[in-house]
Every structure is written in structure tokens, then in C-alpha cells.
Tab-separated table of C-alpha atoms in Angstrom:
chain	number	residue	atom	x	y	z
A	1	UNK	CA	96.853	95.108	84.622
A	2	UNK	CA	99.572	96.636	87.665
A	3	UNK	CA	98.069	99.038	89.721
A	4	UNK	CA	100.008	101.339	92.257
A	5	UNK	CA	98.109	102.925	94.830
A	6	UNK	CA	99.460	105.915	96.109
A	7	UNK	CA	99.116	104.930	100.418
A	8	UNK	CA	99.886	108.097	101.908
A	9	UNK	CA	96.618	109.410	103.790
A	10	UNK	CA	93.220	107.948	103.843
A	11	UNK	CA	90.998	104.663	102.281
A	12	UNK	CA	93.791	103.229	100.233
A	13	UNK	CA	93.791	99.779	102.046
A	14	UNK	CA	89.718	100.370	100.012
A	15	UNK	CA	91.321	100.876	97.138
A	16	UNK	CA	93.856	98.679	96.674
A	17	UNK	CA	91.653	95.621	97.756
A	18	UNK	CA	88.943	97.111	94.875
A	19	UNK	CA	91.970	96.266	92.251
A	20	UNK	CA	92.588	93.156	93.724
A	21	UNK	CA	89.118	92.241	93.629
A	22	UNK	CA	89.196	93.107	89.790
A	23	UNK	CA	92.023	90.986	89.033
A	24	UNK	CA	94.354	93.654	89.538
A	25	UNK	CA	97.514	93.358	91.070
A	26	UNK	CA	98.004	95.841	93.612
A	27	UNK	CA	101.074	97.719	95.486
A	28	UNK	CA	101.689	101.237	97.724
A	29	UNK	CA	103.639	104.066	96.427
A	30	UNK	CA	104.554	105.342	100.272
A	31	UNK	CA	108.045	107.634	98.681
A	32	UNK	CA	110.202	107.292	95.608
A	33	UNK	CA	111.820	104.067	96.290
A	34	UNK	CA	108.291	102.735	95.163
A	35	UNK	CA	107.940	104.597	92.303
A	36	UNK	CA	110.887	102.492	90.170
A	37	UNK	CA	108.035	98.817	90.286
A	38	UNK	CA	106.153	99.767	87.437
A	39	UNK	CA	102.251	100.229	86.659
A	40	UNK	CA	99.852	101.057	84.624
A	41	UNK	CA	97.944	102.913	85.971
A	42	UNK	CA	97.850	105.219	89.012
A	43	UNK	CA	94.961	105.414	91.454
A	44	UNK	CA	94.529	108.027	93.389
A	45	UNK	CA	92.005	107.293	96.940
A	46	UNK	CA	89.673	108.812	99.273
A	47	UNK	CA	91.433	110.859	102.240
A	48	UNK	CA	92.210	114.443	102.752
A	49	UNK	CA	93.339	116.366	99.742
A	50	UNK	CA	95.429	119.210	102.211
A	51	UNK	CA	97.211	115.897	103.682
A	52	UNK	CA	97.532	114.132	100.338
A	53	UNK	CA	98.803	116.878	99.046
A	54	UNK	CA	101.784	118.055	101.353
A	55	UNK	CA	102.809	114.263	101.403
A	56	UNK	CA	103.141	114.578	97.278
A	57	UNK	CA	105.148	117.164	97.976
A	58	UNK	CA	107.195	115.859	101.786
A	59	UNK	CA	107.875	112.923	100.206
A	60	UNK	CA	109.562	114.399	96.841
A	61	UNK	CA	106.570	112.262	95.233
A	62	UNK	CA	105.398	115.122	93.180
A	63	UNK	CA	107.499	115.489	90.653
A	64	UNK	CA	107.992	112.160	89.211
A	65	UNK	CA	104.299	111.079	89.689
A	66	UNK	CA	103.707	114.288	87.833
A	67	UNK	CA	106.213	113.747	84.709
A	68	UNK	CA	104.415	109.645	84.687
A	69	UNK	CA	100.353	111.363	84.592
A	70	UNK	CA	101.730	114.032	82.399
A	71	UNK	CA	102.826	111.310	79.963
A	72	UNK	CA	99.720	109.629	79.663
A	73	UNK	CA	100.111	107.235	82.964
A	74	UNK	CA	96.787	106.498	83.418
A	75	UNK	CA	94.536	107.225	86.458
A	76	UNK	CA	91.821	105.889	88.885
A	77	UNK	CA	90.368	108.964	91.268
A	78	UNK	CA	88.104	109.577	94.079
A	79	UNK	CA	87.099	112.106	95.533
A	80	UNK	CA	90.916	113.791	97.530
A	81	UNK	CA	92.099	112.358	93.776
A	82	UNK	CA	89.718	114.154	91.945
A	83	UNK	CA	91.291	117.861	93.403
A	84	UNK	CA	94.792	116.506	93.246
A	85	UNK	CA	93.977	116.464	89.614
A	86	UNK	CA	92.175	119.273	88.951
A	87	UNK	CA	93.249	122.460	86.515
A	88	UNK	CA	92.022	124.717	89.055
A	89	UNK	CA	89.640	124.198	92.462
A	90	UNK	CA	87.465	126.844	93.512
A	91	UNK	CA	86.350	127.262	96.605
A	92	UNK	CA	85.219	130.292	98.007
A	93	UNK	CA	87.365	132.318	100.428
A	94	UNK	CA	89.292	128.750	100.457
A	95	UNK	CA	92.338	128.854	103.174
A	96	UNK	CA	96.420	128.275	103.627
A	97	UNK	CA	96.961	124.914	102.915
A	98	UNK	CA	95.318	125.578	99.931
A	99	UNK	CA	97.930	125.181	97.255
A	100	UNK	CA	96.666	123.905	93.918
A	101	UNK	CA	100.144	124.967	92.400
A	102	UNK	CA	101.528	121.916	94.207
A	103	UNK	CA	99.409	119.408	93.093
A	104	UNK	CA	98.777	117.296	89.999
A	105	UNK	CA	96.616	120.933	87.736
A	106	UNK	CA	96.037	117.909	84.246
A	107	UNK	CA	92.455	117.133	84.334
A	108	UNK	CA	90.828	120.173	82.621
A	109	UNK	CA	87.733	120.856	85.372
A	110	UNK	CA	87.375	122.721	87.928
A	111	UNK	CA	86.213	121.239	91.051
A	112	UNK	CA	84.952	122.796	94.918
A	113	UNK	CA	85.685	121.502	97.876
A	114	UNK	CA	83.159	120.035	100.535
A	115	UNK	CA	80.382	121.645	97.888
A	116	UNK	CA	77.704	119.545	100.182
A	117	UNK	CA	78.640	121.124	103.619
A	118	UNK	CA	79.696	119.329	106.083
A	119	UNK	CA	79.859	115.414	107.196
A	120	UNK	CA	76.324	115.910	107.447
A	121	UNK	CA	75.735	116.953	104.241
A	122	UNK	CA	77.286	113.671	103.371
A	123	UNK	CA	74.733	111.283	101.365
A	124	UNK	CA	74.420	107.820	98.636
A	125	UNK	CA	72.111	107.459	95.575
A	126	UNK	CA	71.942	105.712	92.795
A	127	UNK	CA	71.989	106.838	89.795
A	128	UNK	CA	73.661	106.113	85.453
A	129	UNK	CA	77.079	105.662	85.265
A	130	UNK	CA	78.575	105.610	81.471
A	131	UNK	CA	75.072	103.594	80.437
A	132	UNK	CA	75.090	101.317	83.661
A	133	UNK	CA	71.852	101.685	85.765
A	134	UNK	CA	71.501	101.828	89.425
A	135	UNK	CA	74.687	102.070	90.087
A	136	UNK	CA	75.211	103.325	93.938
A	137	UNK	CA	77.264	106.807	95.077
A	138	UNK	CA	78.819	107.627	98.112
A	139	UNK	CA	79.357	110.760	98.419
A	140	UNK	CA	81.456	111.617	101.937
A	141	UNK	CA	82.079	115.934	102.374
A	142	UNK	CA	82.430	115.529	98.381
A	143	UNK	CA	83.358	118.338	96.266
A	144	UNK	CA	81.744	119.277	93.496
A	145	UNK	CA	82.991	119.773	89.801
A	146	UNK	CA	81.552	123.314	88.949
A	147	UNK	CA	83.414	123.611	85.248
A	148	UNK	CA	84.301	121.640	82.667
A	149	UNK	CA	86.952	123.410	81.316
A	150	UNK	CA	87.734	120.949	77.650
A	151	UNK	CA	85.603	119.462	74.997
A	152	UNK	CA	87.084	116.935	75.732
A	153	UNK	CA	86.184	115.879	79.007
A	154	UNK	CA	83.105	113.428	79.244
A	155	UNK	CA	80.450	113.298	81.646
A	156	UNK	CA	79.940	109.773	83.452
A	157	UNK	CA	77.593	110.233	85.368
A	158	UNK	CA	76.052	113.623	87.255
A	159	UNK	CA	73.696	114.605	90.061
A	160	UNK	CA	71.618	117.645	90.163
A	161	UNK	CA	73.081	118.232	87.051
A	162	UNK	CA	76.569	118.702	87.329
A	163	UNK	CA	78.970	115.290	86.208
A	164	UNK	CA	80.141	113.302	89.195
A	165	UNK	CA	82.696	111.508	87.209
A	166	UNK	CA	84.593	112.340	84.297
A	167	UNK	CA	87.259	110.618	81.308
A	168	UNK	CA	89.639	112.174	79.841
A	169	UNK	CA	92.634	110.395	77.823
A	170	UNK	CA	93.621	108.404	80.324
A	171	UNK	CA	92.372	110.041	83.543
A	172	UNK	CA	88.572	108.669	85.185
A	173	UNK	CA	87.729	110.858	88.117
A	174	UNK	CA	85.416	110.500	90.482
A	175	UNK	CA	84.144	113.453	93.426
A	176	UNK	CA	82.199	109.997	95.003
A	177	UNK	CA	83.836	106.070	95.811
A	178	UNK	CA	83.211	103.845	93.159
A	179	UNK	CA	85.432	101.245	96.067
A	180	UNK	CA	83.201	101.985	99.126
A	181	UNK	CA	80.889	99.719	97.088
A	182	UNK	CA	82.632	96.772	96.812
A	183	UNK	CA	79.373	94.705	96.508
A	184	UNK	CA	77.964	96.790	94.226
A	185	UNK	CA	78.503	95.767	90.087
A	186	UNK	CA	81.585	98.076	90.681
A	187	UNK	CA	82.730	100.432	87.870
A	188	UNK	CA	85.623	98.919	85.927
B	1	UNK	CA	72.550	99.531	110.487
B	2	UNK	CA	71.206	102.645	109.583
B	3	UNK	CA	73.218	104.771	106.157
B	4	UNK	CA	73.802	107.619	107.774
B	5	UNK	CA	76.157	105.334	110.410
B	6	UNK	CA	76.965	103.570	107.292
B	7	UNK	CA	78.304	106.990	105.926
B	8	UNK	CA	79.615	107.823	109.300
B	9	UNK	CA	82.202	104.763	109.134
B	10	UNK	CA	83.489	106.238	105.530
B	11	UNK	CA	84.004	109.298	106.489
B	12	UNK	CA	86.593	107.362	109.374
B	13	UNK	CA	88.267	105.179	106.814
B	14	UNK	CA	89.036	108.602	104.717
B	15	UNK	CA	90.970	109.483	107.866
B	16	UNK	CA	92.876	106.487	108.366
B	17	UNK	CA	96.422	107.063	108.095
B	18	UNK	CA	96.614	110.549	109.218
B	19	UNK	CA	97.061	112.782	111.991
B	20	UNK	CA	94.286	114.920	114.202
B	21	UNK	CA	95.314	117.595	115.781
B	22	UNK	CA	94.158	119.185	119.449
B	23	UNK	CA	93.821	122.509	118.455
B	24	UNK	CA	92.194	125.683	120.560
B	25	UNK	CA	92.745	129.175	118.148
B	26	UNK	CA	91.715	129.601	114.627
B	27	UNK	CA	95.142	130.173	113.843
B	28	UNK	CA	96.715	126.801	116.108
B	29	UNK	CA	94.272	125.364	113.370
B	30	UNK	CA	95.286	127.470	110.190
B	31	UNK	CA	99.209	125.817	111.433
B	32	UNK	CA	97.431	122.388	112.294
B	33	UNK	CA	96.804	121.812	108.632
B	34	UNK	CA	99.348	123.490	107.909
B	35	UNK	CA	101.436	120.623	108.513
B	36	UNK	CA	99.056	118.170	107.385
B	37	UNK	CA	96.322	117.123	109.837
B	38	UNK	CA	93.242	115.105	108.571
B	39	UNK	CA	91.554	116.882	111.201
B	40	UNK	CA	91.807	119.165	113.650
B	41	UNK	CA	90.328	118.685	117.759
B	42	UNK	CA	87.988	122.272	118.712
B	43	UNK	CA	88.736	122.419	122.234
B	44	UNK	CA	89.131	125.414	124.575
B	45	UNK	CA	92.020	123.408	126.332
B	46	UNK	CA	94.123	120.749	125.432
B	47	UNK	CA	94.094	118.203	127.835
B	48	UNK	CA	97.167	118.357	129.550
B	49	UNK	CA	96.041	122.242	130.701
B	50	UNK	CA	92.803	120.533	131.887
B	51	UNK	CA	94.801	118.310	133.625
B	52	UNK	CA	96.773	121.480	135.777
B	53	UNK	CA	93.686	123.608	135.720
B	54	UNK	CA	91.337	121.021	137.782
B	55	UNK	CA	87.935	121.438	137.971
B	56	UNK	CA	84.629	120.591	135.937
B	57	UNK	CA	85.668	120.671	132.309
B	58	UNK	CA	82.614	121.254	129.860
B	59	UNK	CA	81.819	121.286	126.109
B	60	UNK	CA	84.214	124.377	124.243
B	61	UNK	CA	82.418	127.857	124.208
B	62	UNK	CA	80.542	127.066	120.419
B	63	UNK	CA	81.906	130.636	119.076
B	64	UNK	CA	85.200	128.557	120.024
B	65	UNK	CA	84.954	126.277	117.829
B	66	UNK	CA	83.311	128.088	114.546
B	67	UNK	CA	85.713	130.144	114.708
B	68	UNK	CA	87.974	126.815	113.907
B	69	UNK	CA	85.365	125.490	111.194
B	70	UNK	CA	86.022	128.635	109.374
B	71	UNK	CA	89.239	128.693	109.208
B	72	UNK	CA	90.255	125.497	107.850
B	73	UNK	CA	88.830	122.840	105.033
B	74	UNK	CA	89.885	120.039	106.353
B	75	UNK	CA	86.462	118.288	109.306
B	76	UNK	CA	85.878	119.837	112.046
B	77	UNK	CA	85.958	117.645	115.669
B	78	UNK	CA	84.953	118.582	118.886
B	79	UNK	CA	84.602	117.145	122.292
B	80	UNK	CA	81.280	116.875	124.560
B	81	UNK	CA	80.541	115.289	127.879
B	82	UNK	CA	80.324	111.936	128.369
B	83	UNK	CA	76.383	110.801	128.555
B	84	UNK	CA	75.956	114.162	128.199
B	85	UNK	CA	73.014	114.274	125.502
B	86	UNK	CA	72.062	118.806	125.012
B	87	UNK	CA	75.631	118.941	124.547
B	88	UNK	CA	75.624	116.314	122.254
B	89	UNK	CA	72.396	117.953	120.086
B	90	UNK	CA	74.209	121.663	120.606
B	91	UNK	CA	76.996	119.957	118.997
B	92	UNK	CA	75.306	118.766	115.826
B	93	UNK	CA	73.499	122.134	115.301
B	94	UNK	CA	76.720	123.603	114.646
B	95	UNK	CA	77.302	121.044	111.988
B	96	UNK	CA	80.570	119.508	113.632
B	97	UNK	CA	81.968	116.632	111.573
B	98	UNK	CA	83.183	114.670	114.138
B	99	UNK	CA	81.364	114.460	118.250
B	100	UNK	CA	83.867	112.755	120.498
B	101	UNK	CA	82.014	111.510	123.414
B	102	UNK	CA	85.277	111.719	125.073
B	103	UNK	CA	86.696	111.185	128.905
B	104	UNK	CA	88.767	113.996	128.726
B	105	UNK	CA	86.231	116.368	130.197
B	106	UNK	CA	84.636	115.147	133.220
B	107	UNK	CA	81.384	112.954	132.941
B	108	UNK	CA	77.581	113.895	133.242
B	109	UNK	CA	76.621	110.407	133.519
B	110	UNK	CA	78.698	107.691	135.858
B	111	UNK	CA	77.223	105.020	134.490
B	112	UNK	CA	75.520	105.240	130.262
B	113	UNK	CA	76.558	106.449	127.167
B	114	UNK	CA	74.915	108.570	124.723
B	115	UNK	CA	72.301	106.712	122.353
B	116	UNK	CA	75.140	107.873	119.656
B	117	UNK	CA	72.238	105.660	117.181
B	118	UNK	CA	69.931	109.192	117.337
B	119	UNK	CA	71.885	111.491	115.645
B	120	UNK	CA	72.853	111.912	112.184
B	121	UNK	CA	76.743	113.507	113.068
B	122	UNK	CA	79.190	110.769	114.114
B	123	UNK	CA	80.815	110.060	116.925
B	124	UNK	CA	84.310	108.356	118.803
B	125	UNK	CA	84.661	106.636	121.765
B	126	UNK	CA	87.540	105.842	123.740
B	127	UNK	CA	88.071	102.122	124.802
B	128	UNK	CA	90.744	100.507	126.488
B	129	UNK	CA	89.550	97.164	125.323
B	130	UNK	CA	87.332	95.554	123.348
B	131	UNK	CA	84.843	94.817	124.597
B	132	UNK	CA	84.559	98.611	125.698
B	133	UNK	CA	84.737	98.916	121.933
B	134	UNK	CA	82.369	97.069	121.588
B	135	UNK	CA	80.001	98.393	123.164
B	136	UNK	CA	80.372	102.359	121.691
B	137	UNK	CA	80.206	100.854	118.306
B	138	UNK	CA	76.967	98.975	120.195
B	139	UNK	CA	75.132	102.902	121.085
B	140	UNK	CA	76.193	103.935	117.581
B	141	UNK	CA	79.900	104.751	117.555
B	142	UNK	CA	81.633	104.730	113.774
B	143	UNK	CA	85.226	105.522	114.914
B	144	UNK	CA	87.364	104.399	118.157
B	145	UNK	CA	90.142	104.870	119.739
B	146	UNK	CA	92.048	104.307	122.560
B	147	UNK	CA	91.808	105.846	126.003
B	148	UNK	CA	95.830	106.352	126.877
B	149	UNK	CA	95.917	108.855	129.654
B	150	UNK	CA	95.161	112.271	128.182
B	151	UNK	CA	97.885	114.851	128.681
B	152	UNK	CA	100.417	113.190	130.511
B	153	UNK	CA	102.970	112.871	127.522
B	154	UNK	CA	102.861	109.825	128.323
B	155	UNK	CA	102.261	106.882	125.948
B	156	UNK	CA	102.137	103.377	127.516
B	157	UNK	CA	98.427	103.791	128.269
B	158	UNK	CA	98.016	103.903	124.544
B	159	UNK	CA	100.291	101.144	123.952
B	160	UNK	CA	98.431	99.126	126.491
B	161	UNK	CA	95.386	99.521	125.930
B	162	UNK	CA	95.864	98.966	121.787
B	163	UNK	CA	97.972	96.043	122.549
B	164	UNK	CA	95.252	94.469	124.871
B	165	UNK	CA	92.421	95.160	122.273
B	166	UNK	CA	94.079	93.975	119.645
B	167	UNK	CA	95.659	90.601	121.390
B	168	UNK	CA	91.328	90.123	122.007
B	169	UNK	CA	90.368	90.782	118.292
B	170	UNK	CA	93.185	87.370	117.428
B	171	UNK	CA	91.605	85.698	120.326
B	172	UNK	CA	87.922	86.354	118.803
B	173	UNK	CA	88.955	85.437	115.774
B	174	UNK	CA	90.149	82.434	116.658
B	175	UNK	CA	87.470	80.601	118.746
B	176	UNK	CA	84.878	78.289	117.093
B	177	UNK	CA	81.524	79.416	116.123
B	178	UNK	CA	79.859	77.458	119.032
B	179	UNK	CA	82.354	79.425	121.324
B	180	UNK	CA	81.031	83.215	120.304
B	181	UNK	CA	77.836	83.095	122.755
B	182	UNK	CA	80.013	83.183	125.946
B	183	UNK	CA	83.224	85.334	124.748
B	184	UNK	CA	80.532	88.011	124.420
B	185	UNK	CA	78.888	87.465	127.084
B	186	UNK	CA	82.884	87.870	128.474
B	187	UNK	CA	83.612	90.752	127.137
B	188	UNK	CA	80.167	92.245	128.376
B	189	UNK	CA	78.991	93.117	123.839
B	190	UNK	CA	76.801	92.737	121.506
B	191	UNK	CA	77.054	89.512	119.941
B	192	UNK	CA	76.497	90.318	116.705
B	193	UNK	CA	79.810	92.654	117.051
B	194	UNK	CA	81.283	89.977	118.448
B	195	UNK	CA	80.278	87.812	115.746
B	196	UNK	CA	82.268	90.866	113.047
B	197	UNK	CA	85.207	90.779	115.026
B	198	UNK	CA	85.519	86.492	114.526
B	199	UNK	CA	84.923	86.865	111.112
B	200	UNK	CA	87.519	89.644	110.457
B	201	UNK	CA	89.863	89.763	112.350
B	202	UNK	CA	89.292	93.446	113.399
B	203	UNK	CA	86.748	96.451	114.302
B	204	UNK	CA	83.720	97.760	111.911
B	205	UNK	CA	84.938	100.877	112.488
B	206	UNK	CA	88.043	102.645	112.309
B	207	UNK	CA	90.567	102.377	115.335
B	208	UNK	CA	92.849	105.270	116.239
B	209	UNK	CA	95.484	105.772	118.929
B	210	UNK	CA	95.198	108.701	121.740
B	211	UNK	CA	96.604	109.517	124.839
B	212	UNK	CA	100.414	110.380	125.826
B	213	UNK	CA	102.003	110.641	121.343
B	214	UNK	CA	104.392	113.363	121.845
B	215	UNK	CA	107.240	112.517	118.788
B	216	UNK	CA	107.205	110.540	115.760
B	217	UNK	CA	108.142	107.226	117.520
B	218	UNK	CA	105.099	107.319	119.822
B	219	UNK	CA	103.332	107.746	115.943
B	220	UNK	CA	105.066	104.852	114.632
B	221	UNK	CA	104.947	103.058	117.598
B	222	UNK	CA	101.136	103.430	118.220
B	223	UNK	CA	101.492	101.978	114.061
B	224	UNK	CA	102.833	99.008	114.712
B	225	UNK	CA	100.224	98.213	117.213
B	226	UNK	CA	97.602	98.119	114.705
B	227	UNK	CA	96.418	101.482	115.000
B	228	UNK	CA	95.502	103.398	111.695
B	229	UNK	CA	95.893	107.186	112.137
B	230	UNK	CA	96.545	108.892	115.283
B	231	UNK	CA	95.258	111.696	118.127
B	232	UNK	CA	97.652	113.859	119.009
B	233	UNK	CA	96.499	115.831	122.010
B	234	UNK	CA	98.500	118.475	123.799
B	235	UNK	CA	102.188	116.959	122.726
B	236	UNK	CA	102.232	118.927	119.430
B	237	UNK	CA	101.135	123.010	120.780
B	238	UNK	CA	102.592	121.488	124.104
B	239	UNK	CA	106.133	121.120	122.641
B	240	UNK	CA	108.859	123.854	121.397
B	241	UNK	CA	108.148	123.504	117.467
B	242	UNK	CA	104.338	123.155	116.831
B	243	UNK	CA	104.628	123.742	113.141
B	244	UNK	CA	107.423	121.477	112.468
B	245	UNK	CA	107.126	118.170	115.135
B	246	UNK	CA	103.715	118.310	113.629
B	247	UNK	CA	104.736	118.188	109.981
B	248	UNK	CA	107.228	114.600	111.899
B	249	UNK	CA	104.364	112.859	112.985
B	250	UNK	CA	102.185	112.685	109.735
B	251	UNK	CA	104.824	112.074	107.762
B	252	UNK	CA	105.934	109.368	110.303
B	253	UNK	CA	102.097	107.752	110.230
B	254	UNK	CA	102.895	107.190	106.582
B	255	UNK	CA	106.157	105.621	106.669
B	256	UNK	CA	106.165	104.299	109.795
B	257	UNK	CA	107.974	101.376	108.934
B	258	UNK	CA	111.449	103.533	107.473
B	259	UNK	CA	113.278	103.412	110.404
B	260	UNK	CA	115.892	106.299	108.033
B	261	UNK	CA	113.191	108.230	107.477
B	262	UNK	CA	112.080	108.583	111.612
B	263	UNK	CA	115.534	108.577	112.077
B	264	UNK	CA	115.537	112.478	109.898
B	265	UNK	CA	112.436	112.524	110.998
B	266	UNK	CA	113.188	112.602	115.085
B	267	UNK	CA	116.010	115.243	114.078
B	268	UNK	CA	115.719	118.976	115.750
B	269	UNK	CA	112.193	118.936	116.457
B	270	UNK	CA	112.980	121.333	119.993
B	271	UNK	CA	111.717	120.674	123.138
B	272	UNK	CA	109.200	118.136	123.370
B	273	UNK	CA	105.868	118.249	125.464
B	274	UNK	CA	107.532	117.958	129.341
B	275	UNK	CA	104.545	115.038	130.056
B	276	UNK	CA	104.163	113.528	133.665
B	277	UNK	CA	104.145	110.368	133.987
B	278	UNK	CA	101.204	108.705	134.304
B	279	UNK	CA	101.706	106.981	137.095
B	280	UNK	CA	101.935	110.300	139.160
B	281	UNK	CA	99.153	111.582	139.125
B	282	UNK	CA	95.826	111.419	141.005
B	283	UNK	CA	93.261	111.952	137.952
B	284	UNK	CA	93.070	109.065	136.677
B	285	UNK	CA	90.801	110.004	133.135
B	286	UNK	CA	91.316	106.408	131.345
B	287	UNK	CA	88.154	104.829	134.189
B	288	UNK	CA	85.762	107.449	133.164
B	289	UNK	CA	82.620	105.704	130.680
B	290	UNK	CA	83.196	101.909	130.559
């Protein structure tokens, strides 16, 4: 399997290592010329969603990637990646740099950014993921999925009564970071 | 290592490939966020002005920092003086995302740094070489940056520090196992951290460049030399067109290998900060805290 990892900002090196360890052929997406290389899956890593969203637009990556994602390309997205995919952003107050209309907006969920507060609110927990027990889950200034907007969305894990990872069509998206727990069982 | 230290290292991993910008007002913070900053450093005066004003430089007013926290969704960092445990506790109390125990401010302790393992909030510290970086990590720093010479707009020290650190990492990686004890002694660094560098060929935490970065080319140079991201202090808001320059530096860090793009990004940015040559100044901040 060929995985294209969005490498404009954030923990893309960790995402690449995660997929390599699972036998995938991995390449980085930093500009439009990288898109011609063909991929079976797009991986959207953690980082800052405002930065990634802006760079996607500035570098001309947004439109072609959105077309591929809307056309059914598989996506594996963590944290900031989930925010870029979400149909709705539920930030109280919001921020000047929040322009979700420029993000993918395909995954029928609503998310709230920094839902657990600042860095002092970051945490790890263990729980069930997609029928697997005791999976380590790391939340870093994590968003929360505040609403599921389609019955087709499958919840794979929860915390505090809210979904923390979901599957919808070819998209698997997490509010936490499976790629940071390389030594764990992994999720794919 | 505690779970909290691991989480704090993880936050630095999320900042990689990004630009952390010094800001002094909520308006500047919004400009920085819109330009693509992955975090902002909230401080009352940017290093160039601290240098110009002279006198004792301290932690910023918490009210000013809170104003910036309210203005943006990206992480907000702030500086405390080297060794100033109480300033660090105050910054932790207002839930800052990262504390920079910084040589840019006047040191509160001329010998010791803060025991950062006693805090839940993460710390970034400056370093000029591998030994200094590993001493700070041993004290609990979960992110390292080069010191450079802040507020000058002269990148020469940041280059010197990054090159030195990277060449020392390569040297440690090449040693035999039984040579690591002597290496730890020479570096004046904890043995377990020297062993990590030997086994992995890198620092155990994220390593950014800082000090004197003023142009997209400066940022690309630091990435070429092994930085995982850059801090830009005075370089943005001391320049002619801060928003444009900030956005150009952000793109330069992502695509530092693409010279044609760098050429486009460097066009028509307006005047860069004037700067002063680092060998023409009297206060040498990089000498603070070893």
C-alpha cells in the first residue's frame, strides 16, 4: 500500500514511521508536484490545524486533495487532521484564523478544538478501540467530537461519553494520536 | 520519565515544521496566527527592544499574556528568567502552554536552572552545544532551541550552535559503547541521555532554531542544518511588512528544499529588521546560563 503523508507542518515524521512499521510505502506531500505519485491512502498528521489549513491553501494543495478525498480516497487522520476533515467546527468564540470553509469539511461530525483546555489538560488513557482492549490513547491539546451528523458514522472509541475516533466510508479519524504509541498494538 | 514529561515532549512534536513567533499584543498574535504561526511567544518587549532598553528584563505581566491567550487558538508560550522558580509557577498558574526559561531575560540565578521535573507545564530551553542541551533535558526540559544571539537579526550564532550540536551528535553516535562514560564526562551531561543520543543519533526531544532569524532564507538555512522548526523573535514585527514576512517564513520552513519557491517567497518583502552584527554588541545573552 502507498501512503501519502501530508508533511506541511506537525508530527508527519511520526506518521511516516507509523505506516512504514506497518509495511506501507510512504511518501511526503509538501507541494502539488508530490500529488502525481499516486496513493492508496492519505494520512493527515497531528500539528496545528490553522497552520496546516493555511499551508494547504497557500501551496495549492487544497483543491486537488479535496477532490481526491471527496472522490473516495482513503484517509487516516489524527487530531489536526480530523479538524481539517470535519464538516463543522464548534469553537466557542472562534478565532480569526478559523476558516473551516477552506478546509475539507467532508466528514459528517462537529468538532471543538482544544476541548480539554491548554497543555495542562493533555492526558493519556487506555481503552477499547474497535473491539480491541487496553489501547493506549494520547490526547495532546486535543479536539473533541461534539456531534455526529450522519447515522453512517461508526464510533470506534469513546472517552467521557463522546466519540474519540470514527470511521465513515474510507475515512478513519482520531482525536488522539495512535502514531505516538509506536510500541503499542497500533490501530491498523 | 513521567507521563507528564512524555505528554510535554509530544506537544513539541506537534509543533515541528512550524514557526513560533514573538508577539507583544493580541493584535500581533492574531496577525501571527493568520500568517501560519504554530505557536506564539507572548512578551512585553521583543528581544531587539530589550537589548535597546537595557536594564533588568523580567517575566511579562500575566494580564498581557492572558490577553494573548484569549486572542488565538494556537499554543501560547511565555518566558521566565533562568532559575526563577516563582515566575515559572506564576506562568504555570495561568496555564501557559510552554515556558521558555530564557537567556533573553536577565538571569535570576547565575548558576542553577529550574528543576523542571517538578512542574506539570512544559519547558523549552536554549543550548549552544550538545552538553548544554542534555543538561537542560536532564533538568526536565522537553524541547530545546539554539540560543543564537537574540534581538540582533544576525543568524551567525544560531548557525554556530546548530552546527556544533549536530556535529557532536554525529560524533557521539559513532562512539563505541565503552567510550560513552568518558563522553558523558566531557559533555558534562547525564550518561543515560548521552546513551540515548548514541543509540538514536538525535536529541531525545524536539530541537528548534532560535536567535537572529530574519528572512525566509535564514529559516531555510536553519532547517538545512537540522532544525525541526524555528523561533522568530524580533525578525517579524521589526520588519516593514510583518504579515507578509511571517507567511513567507512559514512556507520557507515547510519547503526549505525548494529553491525556486524560496526565491519567490523572498521577493518584495519590504525592509527586513535592520539588525546589528552580533560581534558589535555589549550584552552577550548567549553566555547566560550554561
